[in-house]
Short mmCIF file of C-alpha atoms in Angstrom, two decimals:
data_model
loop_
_atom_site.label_atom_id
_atom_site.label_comp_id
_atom_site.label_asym_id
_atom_site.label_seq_id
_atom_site.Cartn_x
_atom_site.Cartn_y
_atom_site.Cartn_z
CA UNK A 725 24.56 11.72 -6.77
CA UNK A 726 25.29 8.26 -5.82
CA UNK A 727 29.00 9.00 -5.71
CA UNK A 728 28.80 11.78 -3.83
CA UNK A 729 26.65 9.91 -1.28
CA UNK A 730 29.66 7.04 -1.18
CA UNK A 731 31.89 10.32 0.27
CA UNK A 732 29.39 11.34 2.69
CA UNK A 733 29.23 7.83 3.79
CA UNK A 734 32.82 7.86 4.53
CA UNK A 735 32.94 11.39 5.19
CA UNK A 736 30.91 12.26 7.36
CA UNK A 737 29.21 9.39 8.48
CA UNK A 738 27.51 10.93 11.42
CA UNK A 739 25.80 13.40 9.57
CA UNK A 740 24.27 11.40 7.53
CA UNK A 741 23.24 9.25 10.67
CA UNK A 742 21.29 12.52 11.79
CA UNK A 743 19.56 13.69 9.04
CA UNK A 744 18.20 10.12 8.62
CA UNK A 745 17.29 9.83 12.31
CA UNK A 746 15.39 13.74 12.18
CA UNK A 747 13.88 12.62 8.96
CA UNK A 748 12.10 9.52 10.24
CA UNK A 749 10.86 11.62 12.91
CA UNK A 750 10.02 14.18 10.51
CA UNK A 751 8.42 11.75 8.58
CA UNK A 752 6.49 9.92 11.44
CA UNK A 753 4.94 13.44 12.74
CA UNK A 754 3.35 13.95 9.07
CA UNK A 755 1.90 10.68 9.14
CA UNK A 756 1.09 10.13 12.69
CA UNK A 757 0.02 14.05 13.88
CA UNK A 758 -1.17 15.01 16.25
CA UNK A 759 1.35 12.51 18.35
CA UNK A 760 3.09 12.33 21.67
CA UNK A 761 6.77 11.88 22.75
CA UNK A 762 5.92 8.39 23.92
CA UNK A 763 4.41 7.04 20.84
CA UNK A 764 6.61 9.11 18.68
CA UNK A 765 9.61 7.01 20.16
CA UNK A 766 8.08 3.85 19.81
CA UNK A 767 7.12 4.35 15.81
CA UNK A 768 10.54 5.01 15.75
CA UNK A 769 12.82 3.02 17.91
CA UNK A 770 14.68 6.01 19.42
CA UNK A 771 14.80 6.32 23.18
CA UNK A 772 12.80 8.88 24.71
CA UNK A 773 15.84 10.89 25.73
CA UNK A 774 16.78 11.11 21.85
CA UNK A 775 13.06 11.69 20.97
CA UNK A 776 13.24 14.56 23.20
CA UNK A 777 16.75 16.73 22.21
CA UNK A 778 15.59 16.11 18.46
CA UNK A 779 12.07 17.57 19.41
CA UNK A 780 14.19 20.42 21.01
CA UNK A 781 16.27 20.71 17.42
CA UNK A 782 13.41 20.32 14.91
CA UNK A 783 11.10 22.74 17.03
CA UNK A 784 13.84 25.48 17.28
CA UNK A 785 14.10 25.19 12.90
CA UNK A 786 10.37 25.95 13.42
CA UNK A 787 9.80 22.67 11.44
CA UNK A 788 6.96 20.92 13.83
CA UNK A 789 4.64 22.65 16.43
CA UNK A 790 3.92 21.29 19.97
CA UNK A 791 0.34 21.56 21.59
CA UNK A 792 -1.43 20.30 24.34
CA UNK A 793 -2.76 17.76 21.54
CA UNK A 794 0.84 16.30 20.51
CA UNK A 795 3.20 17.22 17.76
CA UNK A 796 2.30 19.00 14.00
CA UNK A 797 4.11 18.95 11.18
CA UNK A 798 4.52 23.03 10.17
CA UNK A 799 4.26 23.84 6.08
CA UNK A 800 8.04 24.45 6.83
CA UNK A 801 8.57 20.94 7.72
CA UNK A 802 6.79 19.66 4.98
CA UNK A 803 8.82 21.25 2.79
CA UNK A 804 11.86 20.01 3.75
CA UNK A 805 10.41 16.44 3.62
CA UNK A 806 8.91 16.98 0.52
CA UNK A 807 12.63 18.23 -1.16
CA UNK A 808 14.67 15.65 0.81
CA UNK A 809 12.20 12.74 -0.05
CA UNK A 810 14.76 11.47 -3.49
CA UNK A 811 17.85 12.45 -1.48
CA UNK A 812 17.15 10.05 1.49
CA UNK A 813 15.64 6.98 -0.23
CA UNK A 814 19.33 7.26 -2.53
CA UNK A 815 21.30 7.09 1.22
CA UNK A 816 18.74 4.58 2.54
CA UNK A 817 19.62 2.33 -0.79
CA UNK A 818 16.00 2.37 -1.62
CA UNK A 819 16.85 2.91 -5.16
CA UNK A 820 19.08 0.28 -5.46
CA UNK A 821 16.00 -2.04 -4.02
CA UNK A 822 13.80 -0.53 -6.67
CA UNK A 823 15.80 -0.97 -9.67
CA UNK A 824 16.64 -4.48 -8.05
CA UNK A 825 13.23 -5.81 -7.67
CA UNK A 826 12.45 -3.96 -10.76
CA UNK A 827 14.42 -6.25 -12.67
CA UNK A 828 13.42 -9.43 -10.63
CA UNK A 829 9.44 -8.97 -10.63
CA UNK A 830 9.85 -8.11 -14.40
CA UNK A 831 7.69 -5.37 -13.88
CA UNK A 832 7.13 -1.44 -14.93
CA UNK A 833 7.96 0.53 -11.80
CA UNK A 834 8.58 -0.07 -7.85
CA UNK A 835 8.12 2.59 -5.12
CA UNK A 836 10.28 1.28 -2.01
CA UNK A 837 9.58 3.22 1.22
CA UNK A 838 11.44 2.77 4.43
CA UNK A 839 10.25 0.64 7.21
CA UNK A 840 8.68 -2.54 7.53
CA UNK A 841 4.79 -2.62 8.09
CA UNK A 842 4.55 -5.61 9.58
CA UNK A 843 5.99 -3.33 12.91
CA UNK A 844 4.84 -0.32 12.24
CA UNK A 845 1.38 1.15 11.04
CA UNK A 846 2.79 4.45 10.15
CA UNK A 847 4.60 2.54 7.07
CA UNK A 848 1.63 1.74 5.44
CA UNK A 849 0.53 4.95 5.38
CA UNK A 850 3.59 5.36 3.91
CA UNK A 851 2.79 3.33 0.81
CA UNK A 852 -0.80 4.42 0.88
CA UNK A 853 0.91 8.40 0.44
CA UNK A 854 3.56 6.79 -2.43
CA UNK A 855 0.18 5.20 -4.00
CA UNK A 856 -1.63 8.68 -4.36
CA UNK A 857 1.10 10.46 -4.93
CA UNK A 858 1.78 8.39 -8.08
CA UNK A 859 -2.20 8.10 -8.56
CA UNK A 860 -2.31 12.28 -9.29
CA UNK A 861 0.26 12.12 -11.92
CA UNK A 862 -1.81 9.58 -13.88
CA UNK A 863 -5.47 10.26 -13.24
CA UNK A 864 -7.35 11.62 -16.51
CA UNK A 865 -10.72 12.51 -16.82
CA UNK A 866 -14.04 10.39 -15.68
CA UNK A 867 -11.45 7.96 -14.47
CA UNK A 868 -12.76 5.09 -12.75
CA UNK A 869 -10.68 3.74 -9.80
CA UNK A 870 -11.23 -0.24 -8.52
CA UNK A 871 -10.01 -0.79 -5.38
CA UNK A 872 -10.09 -3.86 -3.30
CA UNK A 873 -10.39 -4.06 0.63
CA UNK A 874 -7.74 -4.94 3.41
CA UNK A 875 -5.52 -2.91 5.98
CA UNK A 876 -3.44 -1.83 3.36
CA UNK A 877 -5.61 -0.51 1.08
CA UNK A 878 -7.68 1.50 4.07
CA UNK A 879 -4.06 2.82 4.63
CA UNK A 880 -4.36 4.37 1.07
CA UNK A 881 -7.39 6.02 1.88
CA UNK A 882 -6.31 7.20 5.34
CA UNK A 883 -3.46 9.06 2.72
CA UNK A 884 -6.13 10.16 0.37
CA UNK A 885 -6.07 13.63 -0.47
CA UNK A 886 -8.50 15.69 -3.34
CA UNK A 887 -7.40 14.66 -6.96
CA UNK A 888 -6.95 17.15 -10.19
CA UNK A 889 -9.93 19.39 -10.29
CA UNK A 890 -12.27 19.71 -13.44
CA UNK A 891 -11.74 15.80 -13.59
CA UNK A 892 -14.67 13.29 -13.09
CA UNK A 893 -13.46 9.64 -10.63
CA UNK A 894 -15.35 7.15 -9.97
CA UNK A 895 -14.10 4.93 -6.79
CA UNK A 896 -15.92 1.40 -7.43
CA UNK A 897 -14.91 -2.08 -5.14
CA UNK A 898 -13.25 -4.64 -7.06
CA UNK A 899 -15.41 -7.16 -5.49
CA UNK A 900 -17.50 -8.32 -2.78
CA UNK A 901 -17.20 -7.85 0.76
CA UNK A 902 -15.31 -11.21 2.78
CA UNK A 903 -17.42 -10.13 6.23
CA UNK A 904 -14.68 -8.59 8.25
CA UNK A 905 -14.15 -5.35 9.79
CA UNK A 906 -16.61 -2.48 8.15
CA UNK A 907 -13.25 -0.12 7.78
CA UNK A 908 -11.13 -3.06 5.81
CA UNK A 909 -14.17 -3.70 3.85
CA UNK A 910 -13.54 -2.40 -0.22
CA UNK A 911 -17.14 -0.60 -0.08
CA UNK A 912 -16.01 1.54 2.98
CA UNK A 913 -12.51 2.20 0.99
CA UNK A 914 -14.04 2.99 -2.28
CA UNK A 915 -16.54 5.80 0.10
CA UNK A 916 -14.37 6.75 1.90
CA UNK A 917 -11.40 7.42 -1.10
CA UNK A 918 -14.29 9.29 -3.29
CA UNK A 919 -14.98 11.45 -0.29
CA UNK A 920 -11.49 12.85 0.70
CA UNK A 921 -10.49 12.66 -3.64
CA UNK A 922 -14.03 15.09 -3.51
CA UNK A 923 -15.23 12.09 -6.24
CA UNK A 924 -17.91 9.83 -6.66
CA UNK A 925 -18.81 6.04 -5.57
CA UNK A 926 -20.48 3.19 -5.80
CA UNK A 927 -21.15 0.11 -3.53
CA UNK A 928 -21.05 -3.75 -4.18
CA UNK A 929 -23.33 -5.20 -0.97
CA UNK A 930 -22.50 -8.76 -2.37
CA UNK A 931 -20.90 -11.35 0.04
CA UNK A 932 -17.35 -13.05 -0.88
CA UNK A 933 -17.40 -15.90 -1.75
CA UNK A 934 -20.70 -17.47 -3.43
CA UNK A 935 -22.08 -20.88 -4.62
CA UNK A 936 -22.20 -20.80 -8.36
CA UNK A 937 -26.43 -20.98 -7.87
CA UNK A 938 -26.02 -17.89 -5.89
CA UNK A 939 -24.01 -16.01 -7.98
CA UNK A 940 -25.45 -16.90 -10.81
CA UNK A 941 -28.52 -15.27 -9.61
CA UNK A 942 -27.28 -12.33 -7.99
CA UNK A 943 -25.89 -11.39 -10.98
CA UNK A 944 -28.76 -11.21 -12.69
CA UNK A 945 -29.99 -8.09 -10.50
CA UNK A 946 -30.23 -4.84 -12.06
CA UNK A 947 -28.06 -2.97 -9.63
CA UNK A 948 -25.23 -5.06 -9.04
CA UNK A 949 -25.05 -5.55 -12.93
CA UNK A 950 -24.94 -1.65 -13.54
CA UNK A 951 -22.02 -1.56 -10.93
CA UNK A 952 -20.46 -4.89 -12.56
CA UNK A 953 -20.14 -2.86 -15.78
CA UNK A 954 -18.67 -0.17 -14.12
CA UNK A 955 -16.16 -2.14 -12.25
CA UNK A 956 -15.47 -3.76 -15.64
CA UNK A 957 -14.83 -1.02 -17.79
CA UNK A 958 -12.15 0.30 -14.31
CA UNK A 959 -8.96 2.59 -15.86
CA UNK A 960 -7.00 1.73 -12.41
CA UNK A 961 -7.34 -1.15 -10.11
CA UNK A 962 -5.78 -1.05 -6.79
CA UNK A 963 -5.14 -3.44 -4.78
CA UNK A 964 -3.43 -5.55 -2.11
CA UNK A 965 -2.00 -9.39 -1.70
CA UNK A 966 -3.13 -11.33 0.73
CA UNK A 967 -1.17 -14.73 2.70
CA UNK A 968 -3.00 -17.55 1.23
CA UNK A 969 -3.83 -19.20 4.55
CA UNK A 970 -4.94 -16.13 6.30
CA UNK A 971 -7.44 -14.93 3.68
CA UNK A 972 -8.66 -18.79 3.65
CA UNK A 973 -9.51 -17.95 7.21
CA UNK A 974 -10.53 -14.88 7.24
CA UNK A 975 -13.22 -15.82 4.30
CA UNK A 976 -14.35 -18.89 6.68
CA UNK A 977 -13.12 -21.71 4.05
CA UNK A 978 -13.89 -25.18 4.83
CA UNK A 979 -11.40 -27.51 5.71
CA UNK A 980 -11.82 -29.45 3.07
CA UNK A 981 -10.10 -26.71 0.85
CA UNK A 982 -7.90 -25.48 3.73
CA UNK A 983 -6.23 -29.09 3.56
CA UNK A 984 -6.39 -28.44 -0.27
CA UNK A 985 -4.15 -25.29 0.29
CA UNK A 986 -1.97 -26.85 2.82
CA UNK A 987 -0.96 -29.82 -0.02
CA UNK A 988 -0.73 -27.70 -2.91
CA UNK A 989 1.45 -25.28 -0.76
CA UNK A 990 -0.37 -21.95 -1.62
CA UNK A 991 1.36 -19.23 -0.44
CA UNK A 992 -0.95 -15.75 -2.19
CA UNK A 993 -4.02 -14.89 -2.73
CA UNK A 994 -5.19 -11.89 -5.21
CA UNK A 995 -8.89 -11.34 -6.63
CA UNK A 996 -9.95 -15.25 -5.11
CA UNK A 997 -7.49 -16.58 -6.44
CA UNK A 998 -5.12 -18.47 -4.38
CA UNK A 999 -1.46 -18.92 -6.22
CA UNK A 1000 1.60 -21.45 -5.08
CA UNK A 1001 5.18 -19.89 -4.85
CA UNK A 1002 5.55 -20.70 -8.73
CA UNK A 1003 2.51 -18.66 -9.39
CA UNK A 1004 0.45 -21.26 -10.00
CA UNK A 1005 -3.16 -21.09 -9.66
CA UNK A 1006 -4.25 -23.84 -7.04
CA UNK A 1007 -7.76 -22.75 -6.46
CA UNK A 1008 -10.30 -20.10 -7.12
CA UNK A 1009 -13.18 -18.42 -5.20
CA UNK A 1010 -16.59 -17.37 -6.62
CA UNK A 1011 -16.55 -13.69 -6.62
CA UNK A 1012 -18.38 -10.81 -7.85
CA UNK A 1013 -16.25 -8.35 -9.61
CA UNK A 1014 -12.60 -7.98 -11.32
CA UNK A 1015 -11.37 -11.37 -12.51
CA UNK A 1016 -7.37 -12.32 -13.16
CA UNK A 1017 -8.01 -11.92 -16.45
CA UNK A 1018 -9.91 -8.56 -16.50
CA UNK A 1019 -6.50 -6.78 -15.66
CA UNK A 1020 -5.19 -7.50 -18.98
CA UNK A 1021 -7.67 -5.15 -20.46
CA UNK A 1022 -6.77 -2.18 -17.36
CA UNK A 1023 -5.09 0.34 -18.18
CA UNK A 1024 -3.54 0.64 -14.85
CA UNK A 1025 -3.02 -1.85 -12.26
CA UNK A 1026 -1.19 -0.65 -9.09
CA UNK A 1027 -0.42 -3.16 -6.25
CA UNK A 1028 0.59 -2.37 -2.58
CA UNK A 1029 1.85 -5.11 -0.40
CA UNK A 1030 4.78 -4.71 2.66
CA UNK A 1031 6.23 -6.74 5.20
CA UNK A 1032 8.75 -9.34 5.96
CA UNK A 1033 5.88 -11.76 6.34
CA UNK A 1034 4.02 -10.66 2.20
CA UNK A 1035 7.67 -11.04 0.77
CA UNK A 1036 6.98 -14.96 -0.35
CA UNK A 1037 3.31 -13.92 -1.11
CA UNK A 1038 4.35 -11.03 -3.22
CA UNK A 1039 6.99 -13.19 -4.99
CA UNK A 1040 4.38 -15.67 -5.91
CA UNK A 1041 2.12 -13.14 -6.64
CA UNK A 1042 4.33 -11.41 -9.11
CA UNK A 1043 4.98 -14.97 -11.42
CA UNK A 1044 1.59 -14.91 -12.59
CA UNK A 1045 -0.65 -11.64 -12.00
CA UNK A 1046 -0.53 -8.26 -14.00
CA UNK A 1047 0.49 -5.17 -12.60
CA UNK A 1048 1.98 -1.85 -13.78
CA UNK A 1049 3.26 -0.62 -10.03
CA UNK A 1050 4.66 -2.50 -6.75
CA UNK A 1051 4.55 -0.63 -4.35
CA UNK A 1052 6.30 -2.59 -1.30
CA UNK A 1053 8.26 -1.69 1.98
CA UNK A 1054 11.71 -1.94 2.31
CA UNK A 1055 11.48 -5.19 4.25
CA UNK A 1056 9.60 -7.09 1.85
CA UNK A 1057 11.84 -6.01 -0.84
CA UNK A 1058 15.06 -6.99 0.56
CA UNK A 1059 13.25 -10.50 2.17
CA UNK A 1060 12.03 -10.64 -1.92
CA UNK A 1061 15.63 -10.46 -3.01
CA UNK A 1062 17.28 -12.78 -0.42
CA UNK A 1063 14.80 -15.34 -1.14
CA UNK A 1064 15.37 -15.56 -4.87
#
């Protein structure tokens, strides 16, 4: 396969130029539907002219449908982006990446997709679809499914789609709640991923972080110490990784730590814990729910991070922390490998 790709590279270079360019598009319309021509050039830097004659093309193949609401994907369409999906990542050189960062990270598996998501939304929802893709083929029965909060992770359950039937899940936060937006929050996640997976939830309604004299008590309350257990005994744990400085802020630190970031140069943050770019652990937060060291005893731990800006985070992330899947955008990964 990859040799034949080297001829169509030299080849026929401009075909391969246009089935990438129709397949983002394709790609973009599944994700983004129902969408306009306007938006539908700007998610993916094509002129509006271009946008326009491949509309033309890709309508005539009857593989999307045009209403008065925007563009639709057709079952036809998703079809062809279903079979061409290990074709184009080999021409993109997203396996390459993969095996790459594979080797770097020292971990399991890597899912590269194309894109970087620090431009464009619609690439997250690319990762979110690679995460429960891969999430179907290893799902068993009364699984129960951790899953943190952030932009990222909502992107996963924008993607979410109804697991195996005859199977019991469980979606469960991995911790507390850091007070931002009610849609980044893990509770809303871990609802709204049970709902579209048709499985069940739970709720954490504990703040992040605590004093050690509040958690210590909060603990100690029947309800969040049923769904402690639960999120303990978790067969998968998804989640994200955040910069170091921006979660600081985002979770209202004081300066007093802030500065204590700045001089130990932290540069991730995963679970409370904030990591340098060695992976060393230069401070910890008081949270309810999945510790560092719970994830030894997970079966599965998937992680989803992308863009440029996550590459040093994911790096740093990656010298320390457990995890049996990356999955990462095409811009991180490359940023990961230039950097090391």
């Amino acid at each position: 396969m990859r040799e034949l790709i080297d001829l169509q590279k030299r080849l026929l270079p401009d075909v391969l130029e246009i089935m990438q360019q129709r397949y983002a598009i394709l790609r973009s319309i599944d994700v983004l539907q129902p969408i306009g021509r306007r938006a539908l050039a700007e998610n993916t830097n094509l002129t509006e002219r271009s946008v326009r004659s491949e509309i033309e093309f890709l309508q005539g193949q009857d593989l999307i449908r045009i209403t008065s609401k925007g563009m639709f994907i057709t079952k036809e369409g998703k079809l062809i982006l279903e079979r061409l999906s290990s074709f184009m990542s080999d021409i993109m050189g997203l396996r390459v990446l993969e095996t790459k960062l594979r080797n770097t990270l020292s971990i399991k598996q890597v899912i590269v997709v194309p894109g970087n998501s620090d431009k464009h939304e619609w690439v997250k929802q690319e990762m979110g679809k690679a995460c429960v893709h891969y999430l179907k083929t290893m799902i068993g029965d009364k699984s129960i499914i951790a899953v943190t909060g952030g932009t990222t992770m909502a992107a996963v359950a924008t993607m979410m789609t109804p697991l195996q039937q005859n199977t019991s899940t469980l979606f469960v936060p991995a911790r507390g709640g850091i007070g931002e937006k009610v849609e980044n929050q893990a509770n809303t996640i871990a609802a709204e991923m049970a709902r579209k997976a048709n499985g069940e939830y739970r709720l954490l309604y504990v703040p992040d972080p605590l004093s050690e004299s509040a958690y210590q008590s909060i603990i100690q309350e029947p309800m969040v110490n049923e769904t402690l257990k639960q999120i303990r005994s978790a067969t998968i744990v998804m989640h994200g990784i955040g910069d170091a400085l921006t979660m600081a802020y985002r979770r209202k630190t004081s300066e007093v730590i802030i500065k204590k970031l700045q001089q130990h140069e932290a540069v991730s943050e995963a679970f409370g814990y904030y990591f340098d770019e060695n992976g060393n652990i230069v401070h910890k937060v008081r949270t309810v729910g999945i510790q560092l060291e719970d994830l030894q005893h997970i079966p599965y731990v998937i992680t989803i991070a992308g863009g440029k800006s996550k590459s040093q985070a994911i790096a740093s992330y990656f010298k320390r922390g457990k995890s049996d899947l990356l999955i990462t955008d095409e811009a991180a990964a490359e940023e990961i490998l230039r950097g090391i």
